[in-house]
Each structure stands twice: as C-alpha cells, then as structure tokens.
Amino acid sequence: MRVLVVGQGAREHAIAWKLRQSPLVKEIYAAPGNAGIAQVADCVNIGVADIIEIADFAEKLKMDLTVVGPELPLTLGIVDEFKMRDLPIFGPSRLAAELEGSKVFSKDFMRKYKIPTADAIICNSTDEAKAALKKTSYPAVIKAEGLAGGKGVVIVKSVKEADDYLHVIFDDKKFGNAGNRILIEEYLTGEEVSFMVITDGKKFAPLAPAKDYKKAFDGESGPNTGGMGAHSPAVILKPETAAEIVKTIIIPTIHGMAEEGRTYTGCLYAGLMLTPKGPRVLEFNCRFGDPETQVQMLRLEDDLADLLLRVTSGDMGETKLNWKKEAAACVVIAVDGYPDDHLKGQEVAIDPIEDPNIVLFHAGTVKRGGKLLNNAGRVISVCSHASTLSEALAKVYQAAPKIRFEGARYRRDIGYRALEQHKQAVRA
Ligand code: AMP
Ligand code: GLY
C-alpha cells in the first residue's frame, strides 16, 4: 500500500519509521517531511496547513492511507476534505478536533459530561479577566483558548504577574486570534502523565502510557514547551489508576463526543495530572503526542499500518495492542532560546553512534547544499530502548552530545525523578 504522512516533526519521523517496518507498506510519502523523514519516505513540499493541496496530492497518487501528525490540519478540516473525496485518512474531523482546537469547547464539554478537570473561568476580554483574577487564588493558570504549540499556558503566582500576562495576550496579541478568549484555571498539583487511545468512535485501544517533560529546563522549571523528553512506561502510573482513567475520562469522552454529533476517530490524547483527588484532565489533544510517539513507536510490537487502516475503515474490532517489555526513552535536542526566539540555519553535525539501540528522529532539520541545517526549535529526538528505563536513559544521554550545532541544548534530568519515585514505591 501507499501511505502519506502529514507533518514535519520527530513524531512524524517515528510514525514513518514504524510504517516502514510493515510488510503491507510499499511506498511512503511525507508532506512536507524533514531531512530525517527523507531517509524513509519521499518528501513533497506541501505545508501542513495546505489541506486542499495535500488532498489533491493524495487523490492523484491514490493513497491507501493518510496519517496526520499535527493538530493544525486537523482543526482546519483535513479529514473532512479527504472523506468528501473518499480518501482513507486517520484522524478526527474538524468538529471532533475542537476538543484540542478550543480549550473553551473542551472545558464546556468536560463539565457537561462530568469528566474530571480543573475548575476554570472563561473570559472574553481583559475586563472580564481582571475581574476574575481578583477572585482567584494563586498560583493560577492562564490559558489561551486556541492553538499555541503548547506554549499558550502560563502559571502566574500573583495578580501582578497575571495582569502582565493579560497584556501579552490581549494587547500584544502574542497568540493572535488564539488568544481572543482565555481560561483562568485552578492550579493542580501532582504528577503529569499522557494517556492516549486509538479509537474508531466506538471501540478503543489504549497506547502504552508515556511521561512527557514539558518544561524547558531541568527540575521542571522555565516556560512550557512542546515537550523536551519522554519515556514509556510512564513508571508512576499504576494499573488501577489507568483503569480509573479509562472509566472516568476516556469512555465518557468517546461517548460524549458521539452524543454531541462529533464522533471522535483517530488518536485521543488526554494530558492528565494525577492529583491526590484522582486523575484530572489538563488538556485534550486530537493527535499523537510529540515526543511521546517517539517512545511509543519504539515499544509497539504490532503492525502500525494494519492498525491505522482498521481504525480508518470505521471498525477496529476488538483490538488489544502489544508492547515490548522493554522501556524506551527520548531526549529532545533543542536550540538555546526555544520556546522563544532562537537561532536557525546552523549546521548540524551527527558524530558516529555505535550503539545499535539508538534511534534518531529528526524534527527541525533540512538538507541544503549537501549540509544538514537546523530550521526549528526542536531539532532531533535522541531515543533508545533497553530492558530497564535507567539503561535506556543512560544510552540516550551517552548519545546526546553526538548531536552538535551552535546553541544545542537539552534537559539533563529526563526520567530521573520518575525512577527515584519508582524506587521509593518499590521499597515502601
Ligand atoms: P495544556 O496545554 O493545557 O496541557 O498545558 C500545558 C502544561 O501546563 C501542562 O502540561 C501542565 O504542565 C501545565 N498546566 C496546565 N494546566 C494546569 C493546571 N490546571 N494546573 C497545573 N499545571 C497546569
Ligand atoms: N508532548 C505534548 C504534546 O504532544 O502536546
């Protein structure tokens, strides 16, 4: 079969890499792809927001399956466009993707279907927000309603900090129209975990839970990013908590979306806080995670093409996914300054890596004039798998310095606290 992967990140590289292992797959294309994806697929220069051009391309080449990585084309309606043309595509419709595209829709939906989440006040203007901030306790969380690449959320410790941030959203328009409405949310404490399922709108199969590290700097400090590292298993998630997540969050969400006339198909991603009162939804994403996918693809034993095709056909049957017992870890090599302004266009050198268990998934890389250059904030995901998480992490950290470019930076503490907590839990 012929498959198209839409996107240009390390998540899409991991998806294309896994699809390449399927005996069902003969040809893989990527729009637009990157220098790493080009090793396993033919890249075509169509941007992820150009959904009509992507559909034209898929129609011309008679794609048997299209897999969409990022949220933007999903919220723009790429799935609706493909379905109109009878082209098989994996992902939710525009209306279903609002679960990620609008934090206001998502919060209202969770309230209606009693899905546990943080309390929040929805504000349409600076005045409404200022009034709400006077009643709020601190720290509090301020979220732009729309898509902001994981960077539209800040934790404020005082009214003054909150006021300054309102200015950035409403006056400076840092997030454009995505910041027309905001949520002021109760600050939750606990451990974060990413829980995803693949669903055809009725049935679903959980992916191996993963832990993502969203803060820019070590010790969970600095601004939120798209994700600086990940591992699977999540280690801290107990099986009984996973069962509770399925019962109180996943099933009501799939049923509720169907009831709303927004049947959800594709990958449903719940970003959760495991609070002392139980799991709470921080956000929904309408797609696979990045960097969670990188570690999940390393652990998935099943044929990804077969799985996605079955979901796309509308009846995934009784699917239970199989995962390697091994652990997988990922550290993102980013550019100094990310998630804010940073250098672009530096040459990226990759020194020889002897360890066969190291896999590099490219994000912001491009080949120009025979040179590998950086063109985005997250550049390469260094990933590995091993019999234990500490071994997988040790391998990743041994390989990370081999990716060299001006301003290369990565977190040094991915996984360590989770390992520590795990040891304590075992000792207790
Ligand atoms: P979101 O895009 O809504 O997932 O938020 C991005 C990140 O901000 C999350 O992964 C958390 O680290 C943090 N965050 C979001 N909402 C809250 C909350 N209510 N309490 C504490 N931290 C939060
Ligand atoms: N790793 C966070 C995300 O994919 O949104």
mmCIF file of C-alpha atoms in Angstrom, residues 129-390:
data_model
loop_
_atom_site.group_PDB
_atom_site.id
_atom_site.type_symbol
_atom_site.label_atom_id
_atom_site.label_comp_id
_atom_site.label_asym_id
_atom_site.label_seq_id
_atom_site.Cartn_x
_atom_site.Cartn_y
_atom_site.Cartn_z
ATOM 1 C CA ALA A 129 -10.227 38.534 33.090
ATOM 2 C CA LYS A 130 -9.204 41.309 35.506
ATOM 3 C CA ALA A 131 -12.397 40.827 37.495
ATOM 4 C CA ALA A 132 -11.863 37.052 37.597
ATOM 5 C CA LEU A 133 -8.236 37.404 38.666
ATOM 6 C CA LYS A 134 -9.271 39.343 41.767
ATOM 7 C CA LYS A 135 -11.338 36.368 42.935
ATOM 8 C CA THR A 136 -8.721 33.737 42.072
ATOM 9 C CA SER A 137 -6.263 32.105 44.430
ATOM 10 C CA TYR A 138 -2.617 31.868 43.433
ATOM 11 C CA PRO A 139 -0.763 30.241 41.781
ATOM 12 C CA ALA A 140 -3.304 30.208 38.962
ATOM 13 C CA VAL A 141 -3.090 29.038 35.376
ATOM 14 C CA ILE A 142 -3.892 31.236 32.386
ATOM 15 C CA LYS A 143 -4.557 29.535 29.052
ATOM 16 C CA ALA A 144 -5.112 30.995 25.601
ATOM 17 C CA GLU A 145 -8.190 29.350 24.054
ATOM 18 C CA GLY A 146 -6.722 28.312 20.716
ATOM 19 C CA LEU A 147 -3.673 26.530 19.352
ATOM 20 C CA ALA A 148 -0.336 27.834 20.613
ATOM 21 C CA GLY A 149 2.039 24.904 20.105
ATOM 22 C CA GLY A 150 1.967 24.003 23.801
ATOM 23 C CA LYS A 151 3.243 27.477 24.653
ATOM 24 C CA GLY A 152 -0.033 29.292 25.416
ATOM 25 C CA VAL A 153 -0.220 28.264 29.072
ATOM 26 C CA VAL A 154 1.425 30.134 31.949
ATOM 27 C CA ILE A 155 1.369 29.656 35.673
ATOM 28 C CA VAL A 156 1.114 33.002 37.482
ATOM 29 C CA LYS A 157 1.958 33.496 41.134
ATOM 30 C CA SER A 158 0.335 36.894 41.762
ATOM 31 C CA VAL A 159 -2.221 39.377 40.423
ATOM 32 C CA LYS A 160 0.668 41.469 39.098
ATOM 33 C CA GLU A 161 2.115 38.561 37.090
ATOM 34 C CA ALA A 162 -1.362 37.713 35.840
ATOM 35 C CA ASP A 163 -2.001 41.322 34.754
ATOM 36 C CA ASP A 164 1.280 41.384 32.839
ATOM 37 C CA TYR A 165 0.319 38.216 31.024
ATOM 38 C CA LEU A 166 -3.142 39.553 30.127
ATOM 39 C CA HIS A 167 -1.349 42.408 28.406
ATOM 40 C CA VAL A 168 0.731 39.932 26.386
ATOM 41 C CA ILE A 169 -2.375 38.015 25.283
ATOM 42 C CA PHE A 170 -4.985 40.746 24.772
ATOM 43 C CA ASP A 171 -2.841 43.778 23.784
ATOM 44 C CA ASP A 172 0.348 42.350 22.245
ATOM 45 C CA LYS A 173 -1.733 39.550 20.703
ATOM 46 C CA LYS A 174 1.116 37.074 21.225
ATOM 47 C CA PHE A 175 -1.127 34.220 20.096
ATOM 48 C CA GLY A 176 -3.202 36.203 17.556
ATOM 49 C CA ASN A 177 -6.852 35.137 17.473
ATOM 50 C CA ALA A 178 -5.971 32.023 19.518
ATOM 51 C CA GLY A 179 -5.878 34.423 22.486
ATOM 52 C CA ASN A 180 -9.247 36.124 21.916
ATOM 53 C CA ARG A 181 -10.642 34.165 24.845
ATOM 54 C CA ILE A 182 -8.757 32.818 27.826
ATOM 55 C CA LEU A 183 -9.317 30.426 30.690
ATOM 56 C CA ILE A 184 -8.238 31.163 34.221
ATOM 57 C CA GLU A 185 -7.812 27.782 35.755
ATOM 58 C CA GLU A 186 -7.320 26.254 39.160
ATOM 59 C CA TYR A 187 -3.686 25.214 39.671
ATOM 60 C CA LEU A 188 -3.412 21.456 40.117
ATOM 61 C CA THR A 189 -0.529 19.617 41.708
ATOM 62 C CA GLY A 190 0.660 16.067 41.177
ATOM 63 C CA GLU A 191 2.422 14.076 38.510
ATOM 64 C CA GLU A 192 1.636 14.546 34.835
ATOM 65 C CA VAL A 193 1.060 11.625 32.535
ATOM 66 C CA SER A 194 -0.017 11.304 28.895
ATOM 67 C CA PHE A 195 -2.738 8.749 28.222
ATOM 68 C CA MET A 196 -3.744 8.058 24.627
ATOM 69 C CA VAL A 197 -6.153 5.737 22.923
ATOM 70 C CA ILE A 198 -6.766 4.882 19.297
ATOM 71 C CA THR A 199 -10.471 4.905 18.576
ATOM 72 C CA ASP A 200 -12.891 4.358 15.706
ATOM 73 C CA GLY A 201 -15.546 6.367 17.547
ATOM 74 C CA LYS A 202 -16.971 3.382 19.435
ATOM 75 C CA LYS A 203 -14.222 0.956 20.351
ATOM 76 C CA PHE A 204 -10.785 1.973 21.523
ATOM 77 C CA ALA A 205 -7.358 0.592 22.371
ATOM 78 C CA PRO A 206 -5.018 2.339 24.828
ATOM 79 C CA LEU A 207 -1.459 3.130 23.812
ATOM 80 C CA ALA A 208 1.312 2.460 26.321
ATOM 81 C CA PRO A 209 1.175 5.392 28.752
ATOM 82 C CA ALA A 210 4.099 7.778 28.488
ATOM 83 C CA LYS A 211 5.503 10.587 30.548
ATOM 84 C CA ASP A 212 6.315 13.823 28.801
ATOM 85 C CA TYR A 213 8.529 16.601 30.163
ATOM 86 C CA LYS A 214 7.034 19.899 29.044
ATOM 87 C CA LYS A 215 9.084 22.466 30.912
ATOM 88 C CA ALA A 216 12.095 23.952 29.129
ATOM 89 C CA PHE A 217 14.624 23.462 31.926
ATOM 90 C CA ASP A 218 15.773 20.903 34.460
ATOM 91 C CA GLY A 219 13.804 20.457 37.668
ATOM 92 C CA GLU A 220 10.517 21.298 35.870
ATOM 93 C CA SER A 221 11.450 24.969 35.606
ATOM 94 C CA GLY A 222 11.132 27.563 32.860
ATOM 95 C CA PRO A 223 8.402 28.036 30.257
ATOM 96 C CA ASN A 224 6.204 25.315 28.767
ATOM 97 C CA THR A 225 7.412 23.821 25.501
ATOM 98 C CA GLY A 226 6.011 21.241 23.085
ATOM 99 C CA GLY A 227 7.969 18.630 25.112
ATOM 100 C CA MET A 228 11.669 18.158 25.947
ATOM 101 C CA GLY A 229 11.764 14.423 26.541
ATOM 102 C CA ALA A 230 9.638 11.371 27.276
ATOM 103 C CA HIS A 231 9.680 7.804 28.407
ATOM 104 C CA SER A 232 7.416 4.794 28.339
ATOM 105 C CA PRO A 233 6.330 3.107 30.538
ATOM 106 C CA ALA A 234 5.260 6.168 32.489
ATOM 107 C CA VAL A 235 6.538 4.282 35.604
ATOM 108 C CA ILE A 236 4.431 6.321 38.036
ATOM 109 C CA LEU A 237 1.066 5.223 36.591
ATOM 110 C CA LYS A 238 -0.376 2.264 38.496
ATOM 111 C CA PRO A 239 -2.633 -0.188 36.616
ATOM 112 C CA GLU A 240 -5.601 0.683 38.873
ATOM 113 C CA THR A 241 -5.161 4.387 38.061
ATOM 114 C CA ALA A 242 -5.037 3.544 34.341
ATOM 115 C CA ALA A 243 -8.325 1.669 34.775
ATOM 116 C CA GLU A 244 -9.822 4.694 36.548
ATOM 117 C CA ILE A 245 -8.679 6.978 33.684
ATOM 118 C CA VAL A 246 -10.374 4.730 31.153
ATOM 119 C CA LYS A 247 -13.596 4.648 33.177
ATOM 120 C CA THR A 248 -13.886 8.293 34.232
ATOM 121 C CA ILE A 249 -12.229 10.046 31.285
ATOM 122 C CA ILE A 250 -11.762 8.005 28.099
ATOM 123 C CA ILE A 251 -15.130 6.245 27.869
ATOM 124 C CA PRO A 252 -17.214 9.340 28.770
ATOM 125 C CA THR A 253 -15.241 11.394 26.239
ATOM 126 C CA ILE A 254 -15.754 8.965 23.356
ATOM 127 C CA HIS A 255 -19.456 8.559 24.220
ATOM 128 C CA GLY A 256 -19.956 12.268 24.837
ATOM 129 C CA MET A 257 -18.374 13.290 21.539
ATOM 130 C CA ALA A 258 -20.627 10.840 19.681
ATOM 131 C CA GLU A 259 -23.635 12.247 21.528
ATOM 132 C CA GLU A 260 -22.608 15.774 20.506
ATOM 133 C CA GLY A 261 -22.616 14.694 16.839
ATOM 134 C CA ARG A 262 -18.816 14.983 16.811
ATOM 135 C CA THR A 263 -17.877 11.286 16.713
ATOM 136 C CA TYR A 264 -14.198 11.114 17.546
ATOM 137 C CA THR A 265 -11.911 8.880 15.471
ATOM 138 C CA GLY A 266 -8.114 8.753 15.472
ATOM 139 C CA CYS A 267 -5.795 9.194 18.421
ATOM 140 C CA LEU A 268 -7.353 10.785 21.500
ATOM 141 C CA TYR A 269 -4.694 12.175 23.819
ATOM 142 C CA ALA A 270 -5.563 13.090 27.402
ATOM 143 C CA GLY A 271 -2.912 15.174 29.166
ATOM 144 C CA LEU A 272 -3.523 14.384 32.845
ATOM 145 C CA MET A 273 -2.499 15.469 36.300
ATOM 146 C CA LEU A 274 -2.563 12.646 38.840
ATOM 147 C CA THR A 275 -3.771 14.723 41.787
ATOM 148 C CA PRO A 276 -4.329 13.494 45.346
ATOM 149 C CA LYS A 277 -8.067 13.501 44.471
ATOM 150 C CA GLY A 278 -7.581 11.375 41.348
ATOM 151 C CA PRO A 279 -6.715 11.945 37.683
ATOM 152 C CA ARG A 280 -7.773 15.307 36.200
ATOM 153 C CA VAL A 281 -7.680 16.368 32.556
ATOM 154 C CA LEU A 282 -5.324 19.288 31.859
ATOM 155 C CA GLU A 283 -5.990 19.201 28.139
ATOM 156 C CA PHE A 284 -7.084 17.002 25.288
ATOM 157 C CA ASN A 285 -5.067 16.690 22.121
ATOM 158 C CA CYS A 286 -6.594 15.402 18.915
ATOM 159 C CA ARG A 287 -3.460 13.587 17.718
ATOM 160 C CA PHE A 288 -0.429 11.599 18.743
ATOM 161 C CA GLY A 289 1.961 13.241 21.216
ATOM 162 C CA ASP A 290 5.375 14.633 20.455
ATOM 163 C CA PRO A 291 7.733 13.352 21.939
ATOM 164 C CA GLU A 292 5.523 10.559 23.362
ATOM 165 C CA THR A 293 5.105 8.938 19.920
ATOM 166 C CA GLN A 294 8.854 8.531 19.586
ATOM 167 C CA VAL A 295 8.985 6.232 22.614
ATOM 168 C CA GLN A 296 5.672 4.510 21.883
ATOM 169 C CA MET A 297 6.740 3.572 18.342
ATOM 170 C CA LEU A 298 9.915 2.028 19.766
ATOM 171 C CA ARG A 299 7.787 -0.182 22.019
ATOM 172 C CA LEU A 300 4.862 -1.057 19.720
ATOM 173 C CA GLU A 301 5.032 -4.665 18.542
ATOM 174 C CA ASP A 302 2.016 -4.574 16.223
ATOM 175 C CA ASP A 303 1.903 -3.524 12.595
ATOM 176 C CA LEU A 304 1.053 0.203 12.650
ATOM 177 C CA ALA A 305 -0.229 0.285 9.060
ATOM 178 C CA ASP A 306 -2.653 -2.570 9.710
ATOM 179 C CA LEU A 307 -3.876 -0.951 12.928
ATOM 180 C CA LEU A 308 -4.453 2.500 11.411
ATOM 181 C CA LEU A 309 -6.177 1.027 8.352
ATOM 182 C CA ARG A 310 -8.614 -0.893 10.530
ATOM 183 C CA VAL A 311 -9.457 2.217 12.547
ATOM 184 C CA THR A 312 -9.863 4.252 9.372
ATOM 185 C CA SER A 313 -12.277 1.685 7.943
ATOM 186 C CA GLY A 314 -14.625 2.566 10.838
ATOM 187 C CA ASP A 315 -14.483 -0.772 12.627
ATOM 188 C CA MET A 316 -11.325 -1.548 14.538
ATOM 189 C CA GLY A 317 -12.781 -4.718 16.068
ATOM 190 C CA GLU A 318 -11.530 -5.983 19.418
ATOM 191 C CA THR A 319 -8.009 -4.620 19.255
ATOM 192 C CA LYS A 320 -5.512 -5.011 22.049
ATOM 193 C CA LEU A 321 -2.127 -3.558 21.340
ATOM 194 C CA ASN A 322 1.070 -5.399 22.213
ATOM 195 C CA TRP A 323 4.053 -3.611 23.694
ATOM 196 C CA LYS A 324 7.640 -4.690 24.142
ATOM 197 C CA LYS A 325 8.515 -5.296 27.772
ATOM 198 C CA GLU A 326 11.498 -3.018 27.221
ATOM 199 C CA ALA A 327 11.467 0.625 28.258
ATOM 200 C CA ALA A 328 12.048 3.454 25.791
ATOM 201 C CA ALA A 329 13.398 6.933 26.441
ATOM 202 C CA CYS A 330 13.738 10.121 24.440
ATOM 203 C CA VAL A 331 15.634 13.366 24.972
ATOM 204 C CA VAL A 332 14.966 16.299 22.671
ATOM 205 C CA ILE A 333 17.953 18.273 21.426
ATOM 206 C CA ALA A 334 16.621 21.806 21.084
ATOM 207 C CA VAL A 335 18.116 25.183 20.259
ATOM 208 C CA ASP A 336 19.038 27.576 23.040
ATOM 209 C CA GLY A 337 16.197 30.098 23.382
ATOM 210 C CA TYR A 338 13.412 27.634 22.444
ATOM 211 C CA PRO A 339 10.418 28.003 23.012
ATOM 212 C CA ASP A 340 11.087 31.716 22.365
ATOM 213 C CA ASP A 341 13.402 33.291 19.793
ATOM 214 C CA HIS A 342 16.351 31.156 18.763
ATOM 215 C CA LEU A 343 18.960 30.742 16.046
ATOM 216 C CA LYS A 344 18.120 28.967 12.793
ATOM 217 C CA GLY A 345 20.245 27.706 9.932
ATOM 218 C CA GLN A 346 23.225 26.379 11.941
ATOM 219 C CA GLU A 347 24.924 23.319 10.539
ATOM 220 C CA VAL A 348 24.007 20.144 12.455
ATOM 221 C CA ALA A 349 26.774 17.562 12.877
ATOM 222 C CA ILE A 350 25.993 13.998 13.951
ATOM 223 C CA ASP A 351 29.046 12.091 15.172
ATOM 224 C CA PRO A 352 29.069 8.321 14.636
ATOM 225 C CA ILE A 353 26.910 6.463 17.169
ATOM 226 C CA GLU A 354 27.883 2.828 17.606
ATOM 227 C CA ASP A 355 25.025 1.720 19.860
ATOM 228 C CA PRO A 356 22.507 -0.060 17.563
ATOM 229 C CA ASN A 357 19.693 0.673 20.011
ATOM 230 C CA ILE A 358 19.915 4.424 19.468
ATOM 231 C CA VAL A 359 17.379 5.826 17.026
ATOM 232 C CA LEU A 360 17.436 9.468 15.944
ATOM 233 C CA PHE A 361 14.130 11.006 14.948
ATOM 234 C CA HIS A 362 14.545 14.342 13.213
ATOM 235 C CA ALA A 363 12.348 17.394 13.803
ATOM 236 C CA GLY A 364 13.724 20.752 12.635
ATOM 237 C CA THR A 365 16.287 19.570 10.109
ATOM 238 C CA VAL A 366 16.637 20.393 6.449
ATOM 239 C CA LYS A 367 19.291 19.445 3.850
ATOM 240 C CA ARG A 368 20.659 22.344 1.812
ATOM 241 C CA GLY A 369 23.679 22.165 -0.479
ATOM 242 C CA GLY A 370 24.614 18.799 0.992
ATOM 243 C CA LYS A 371 24.619 20.204 4.533
ATOM 244 C CA LEU A 372 22.256 19.353 7.366
ATOM 245 C CA LEU A 373 20.839 22.558 8.865
ATOM 246 C CA ASN A 374 18.569 23.333 11.788
ATOM 247 C CA ASN A 375 15.273 25.085 10.976
ATOM 248 C CA ALA A 376 13.132 24.840 14.138
ATOM 249 C CA GLY A 377 13.332 24.937 17.951
ATOM 250 C CA ARG A 378 13.316 21.189 18.469
ATOM 251 C CA VAL A 379 15.938 19.625 16.221
ATOM 252 C CA ILE A 380 16.453 15.917 16.924
ATOM 253 C CA SER A 381 14.894 13.406 19.327
ATOM 254 C CA VAL A 382 17.559 11.016 20.585
ATOM 255 C CA CYS A 383 15.775 7.784 21.510
ATOM 256 C CA SER A 384 16.665 4.371 22.781
ATOM 257 C CA HIS A 385 15.196 1.203 24.218
ATOM 258 C CA ALA A 386 16.627 -1.216 26.772
ATOM 259 C CA SER A 387 15.470 -3.734 29.332
ATOM 260 C CA THR A 388 15.133 -1.044 32.011
ATOM 261 C CA LEU A 389 14.321 2.651 31.915
ATOM 262 C CA SER A 390 17.568 3.589 33.622
#
